[in-house]
């Protein structure tokens, strides 16, 4: 249980729908994504618990390292990060089985990229 980063109850869509727990686990994730120009990249991301509501995240992709702060809110997992001299934002939807599906952007650039984080077993 100490590996569980944050657990939150999801809202029920209807009274007859059972509530389910959404969580993000601290650990190492495989990264697959697309850059703003549509080209692919891959690497790893490491999520570490900082408090009962926040975490830190570090990406190692394409020979580049970026660091950020992150948090879980319902089924959304968001991180603000610094990459070289720019600030970025990524928002993921928490999917079953330790998968985070999201999109990202960075200051001074047009468009958005995509990114999937999959927890290593």
PDB file of C-alpha atoms in Angstrom:
ATOM      1  CA  UNK A   1       0.000   0.000   0.000  1.00  0.00           C
ATOM      2  CA  UNK A   2       2.900   2.398   0.646  1.00  0.00           C
ATOM      3  CA  UNK A   3       3.521   2.356  -3.103  1.00  0.00           C
ATOM      4  CA  UNK A   4       0.116   3.853  -3.774  1.00  0.00           C
ATOM      5  CA  UNK A   5       0.617   7.538  -4.429  1.00  0.00           C
ATOM      6  CA  UNK A   6      -2.871   8.890  -4.163  1.00  0.00           C
ATOM      7  CA  UNK A   7      -6.279   7.238  -3.999  1.00  0.00           C
ATOM      8  CA  UNK A   8      -9.474   9.158  -4.779  1.00  0.00           C
ATOM      9  CA  UNK A   9     -13.071   8.061  -5.128  1.00  0.00           C
ATOM     10  CA  UNK A  10     -14.534   8.672  -8.569  1.00  0.00           C
ATOM     11  CA  UNK A  11     -17.987  10.167  -8.911  1.00  0.00           C
ATOM     12  CA  UNK A  12     -20.811   7.804  -9.743  1.00  0.00           C
ATOM     13  CA  UNK A  13     -22.465   8.510 -13.115  1.00  0.00           C
ATOM     14  CA  UNK A  14     -25.796   7.266 -11.813  1.00  0.00           C
ATOM     15  CA  UNK A  15     -27.157   6.051  -8.522  1.00  0.00           C
ATOM     16  CA  UNK A  16     -27.024   2.454  -9.747  1.00  0.00           C
ATOM     17  CA  UNK A  17     -23.375   2.745 -10.901  1.00  0.00           C
ATOM     18  CA  UNK A  18     -20.839   1.507  -8.375  1.00  0.00           C
ATOM     19  CA  UNK A  19     -18.079   3.919  -7.411  1.00  0.00           C
ATOM     20  CA  UNK A  20     -14.542   2.876  -8.245  1.00  0.00           C
ATOM     21  CA  UNK A  21     -11.165   3.918  -6.871  1.00  0.00           C
ATOM     22  CA  UNK A  22      -8.625   5.679  -9.064  1.00  0.00           C
ATOM     23  CA  UNK A  23      -4.992   5.641  -8.067  1.00  0.00           C
ATOM     24  CA  UNK A  24      -1.557   6.380  -9.422  1.00  0.00           C
ATOM     25  CA  UNK A  25       1.342   4.320  -8.148  1.00  0.00           C
ATOM     26  CA  UNK A  26       4.788   5.699  -7.370  1.00  0.00           C
ATOM     27  CA  UNK A  27       7.404   3.998  -9.516  1.00  0.00           C
ATOM     28  CA  UNK A  28       8.913   3.831 -12.986  1.00  0.00           C
ATOM     29  CA  UNK A  29       6.762   4.108 -16.101  1.00  0.00           C
ATOM     30  CA  UNK A  30       7.520   3.429 -19.762  1.00  0.00           C
ATOM     31  CA  UNK A  31       6.853   6.518 -21.876  1.00  0.00           C
ATOM     32  CA  UNK A  32       5.535   6.526 -25.468  1.00  0.00           C
ATOM     33  CA  UNK A  33       4.609   9.848 -27.009  1.00  0.00           C
ATOM     34  CA  UNK A  34       4.392  12.157 -29.969  1.00  0.00           C
ATOM     35  CA  UNK A  35       6.134  15.505 -30.252  1.00  0.00           C
ATOM     36  CA  UNK A  36       4.408  18.680 -31.411  1.00  0.00           C
ATOM     37  CA  UNK A  37       5.435  17.850 -34.999  1.00  0.00           C
ATOM     38  CA  UNK A  38       3.966  14.324 -34.751  1.00  0.00           C
ATOM     39  CA  UNK A  39       7.292  12.478 -34.469  1.00  0.00           C
ATOM     40  CA  UNK A  40       7.509   9.693 -31.904  1.00  0.00           C
ATOM     41  CA  UNK A  41       9.596   9.551 -28.739  1.00  0.00           C
ATOM     42  CA  UNK A  42      10.016   7.110 -25.872  1.00  0.00           C
ATOM     43  CA  UNK A  43      11.757   6.810 -22.529  1.00  0.00           C
ATOM     44  CA  UNK A  44      10.912   6.516 -18.854  1.00  0.00           C
ATOM     45  CA  UNK A  45       9.195   8.577 -16.187  1.00  0.00           C
ATOM     46  CA  UNK A  46       9.624   8.196 -12.444  1.00  0.00           C
ATOM     47  CA  UNK A  47       6.892   9.308 -10.048  1.00  0.00           C
ATOM     48  CA  UNK A  48       7.827   9.871  -6.379  1.00  0.00           C
ATOM     49  CA  UNK A  49       5.535  10.696  -3.448  1.00  0.00           C
ATOM     50  CA  UNK A  50       6.142  14.172  -1.989  1.00  0.00           C
ATOM     51  CA  UNK A  51       3.120  14.491   0.321  1.00  0.00           C
ATOM     52  CA  UNK A  52      -0.341  13.005   0.699  1.00  0.00           C
ATOM     53  CA  UNK A  53      -1.565  15.223  -2.169  1.00  0.00           C
ATOM     54  CA  UNK A  54       1.426  15.855  -4.431  1.00  0.00           C
ATOM     55  CA  UNK A  55       4.266  14.058  -6.145  1.00  0.00           C
ATOM     56  CA  UNK A  56       7.328  14.757  -8.236  1.00  0.00           C
ATOM     57  CA  UNK A  57       7.914  13.377 -11.720  1.00  0.00           C
ATOM     58  CA  UNK A  58      11.075  13.086 -13.796  1.00  0.00           C
ATOM     59  CA  UNK A  59      11.087  12.171 -17.485  1.00  0.00           C
ATOM     60  CA  UNK A  60      14.096  10.726 -19.355  1.00  0.00           C
ATOM     61  CA  UNK A  61      13.249  10.908 -23.061  1.00  0.00           C
ATOM     62  CA  UNK A  62      15.425  11.292 -26.132  1.00  0.00           C
ATOM     63  CA  UNK A  63      18.531  12.089 -24.101  1.00  0.00           C
ATOM     64  CA  UNK A  64      16.695  14.905 -22.274  1.00  0.00           C
ATOM     65  CA  UNK A  65      15.681  15.113 -18.617  1.00  0.00           C
ATOM     66  CA  UNK A  66      12.790  17.211 -17.333  1.00  0.00           C
ATOM     67  CA  UNK A  67      11.429  17.584 -13.810  1.00  0.00           C
ATOM     68  CA  UNK A  68       7.976  18.477 -12.535  1.00  0.00           C
ATOM     69  CA  UNK A  69       5.389  18.499  -9.793  1.00  0.00           C
ATOM     70  CA  UNK A  70       2.226  16.416 -10.124  1.00  0.00           C
ATOM     71  CA  UNK A  71      -1.122  15.695  -8.519  1.00  0.00           C
ATOM     72  CA  UNK A  72      -4.192  13.476  -8.902  1.00  0.00           C
ATOM     73  CA  UNK A  73      -7.678  15.002  -8.991  1.00  0.00           C
ATOM     74  CA  UNK A  74     -10.551  12.547  -9.545  1.00  0.00           C
ATOM     75  CA  UNK A  75      -9.462  10.636 -12.690  1.00  0.00           C
ATOM     76  CA  UNK A  76      -7.165  13.405 -13.957  1.00  0.00           C
ATOM     77  CA  UNK A  77      -3.443  13.351 -13.242  1.00  0.00           C
ATOM     78  CA  UNK A  78      -1.620  16.610 -14.069  1.00  0.00           C
ATOM     79  CA  UNK A  79       1.989  17.742 -14.012  1.00  0.00           C
ATOM     80  CA  UNK A  80       3.716  21.057 -14.540  1.00  0.00           C
ATOM     81  CA  UNK A  81       7.325  20.711 -15.650  1.00  0.00           C
ATOM     82  CA  UNK A  82      10.451  22.526 -16.775  1.00  0.00           C
ATOM     83  CA  UNK A  83      12.251  21.424 -19.943  1.00  0.00           C
ATOM     84  CA  UNK A  84      15.449  23.376 -20.532  1.00  0.00           C
ATOM     85  CA  UNK A  85      14.216  27.013 -20.350  1.00  0.00           C
ATOM     86  CA  UNK A  86      10.495  26.379 -21.036  1.00  0.00           C
ATOM     87  CA  UNK A  87       7.557  25.530 -18.783  1.00  0.00           C
ATOM     88  CA  UNK A  88       5.126  22.796 -19.804  1.00  0.00           C
ATOM     89  CA  UNK A  89       1.887  21.183 -18.753  1.00  0.00           C
ATOM     90  CA  UNK A  90       0.667  17.614 -19.208  1.00  0.00           C
ATOM     91  CA  UNK A  91      -2.773  16.266 -18.276  1.00  0.00           C
ATOM     92  CA  UNK A  92      -3.419  12.520 -18.182  1.00  0.00           C
ATOM     93  CA  UNK A  93      -6.554  10.456 -17.754  1.00  0.00           C
ATOM     94  CA  UNK A  94      -5.961   7.603 -15.316  1.00  0.00           C
ATOM     95  CA  UNK A  95      -6.854   4.325 -17.032  1.00  0.00           C
ATOM     96  CA  UNK A  96      -7.091   0.841 -15.482  1.00  0.00           C
ATOM     97  CA  UNK A  97      -3.929  -1.204 -15.021  1.00  0.00           C
ATOM     98  CA  UNK A  98      -1.453   1.573 -14.272  1.00  0.00           C
ATOM     99  CA  UNK A  99      -1.813   3.436 -17.600  1.00  0.00           C
ATOM    100  CA  UNK A 100      -1.903   7.229 -17.924  1.00  0.00           C
ATOM    101  CA  UNK A 101      -3.115   8.642 -21.293  1.00  0.00           C
ATOM    102  CA  UNK A 102      -2.552  12.324 -21.897  1.00  0.00           C
ATOM    103  CA  UNK A 103      -1.658  15.378 -23.846  1.00  0.00           C
ATOM    104  CA  UNK A 104       0.982  18.048 -23.273  1.00  0.00           C
ATOM    105  CA  UNK A 105       2.134  21.461 -24.383  1.00  0.00           C
ATOM    106  CA  UNK A 106       5.045  23.785 -23.677  1.00  0.00           C
ATOM    107  CA  UNK A 107       5.500  27.564 -23.601  1.00  0.00           C
ATOM    108  CA  UNK A 108       6.536  29.257 -26.811  1.00  0.00           C
ATOM    109  CA  UNK A 109       5.308  26.428 -29.059  1.00  0.00           C
ATOM    110  CA  UNK A 110       2.068  25.853 -30.949  1.00  0.00           C
ATOM    111  CA  UNK A 111       0.038  22.681 -30.665  1.00  0.00           C
ATOM    112  CA  UNK A 112       0.100  19.724 -28.345  1.00  0.00           C
ATOM    113  CA  UNK A 113       1.710  16.322 -28.129  1.00  0.00           C
ATOM    114  CA  UNK A 114       0.441  13.028 -26.755  1.00  0.00           C
ATOM    115  CA  UNK A 115       1.907  10.774 -24.104  1.00  0.00           C
ATOM    116  CA  UNK A 116       1.164   7.392 -22.545  1.00  0.00           C
ATOM    117  CA  UNK A 117       2.782   6.262 -19.299  1.00  0.00           C
ATOM    118  CA  UNK A 118       2.596   2.551 -18.465  1.00  0.00           C
ATOM    119  CA  UNK A 119       3.663   1.352 -15.031  1.00  0.00           C
ATOM    120  CA  UNK A 120       6.486  -1.192 -15.162  1.00  0.00           C
ATOM    121  CA  UNK A 121       5.585  -4.447 -13.456  1.00  0.00           C
TER     122      UNK A 121
END
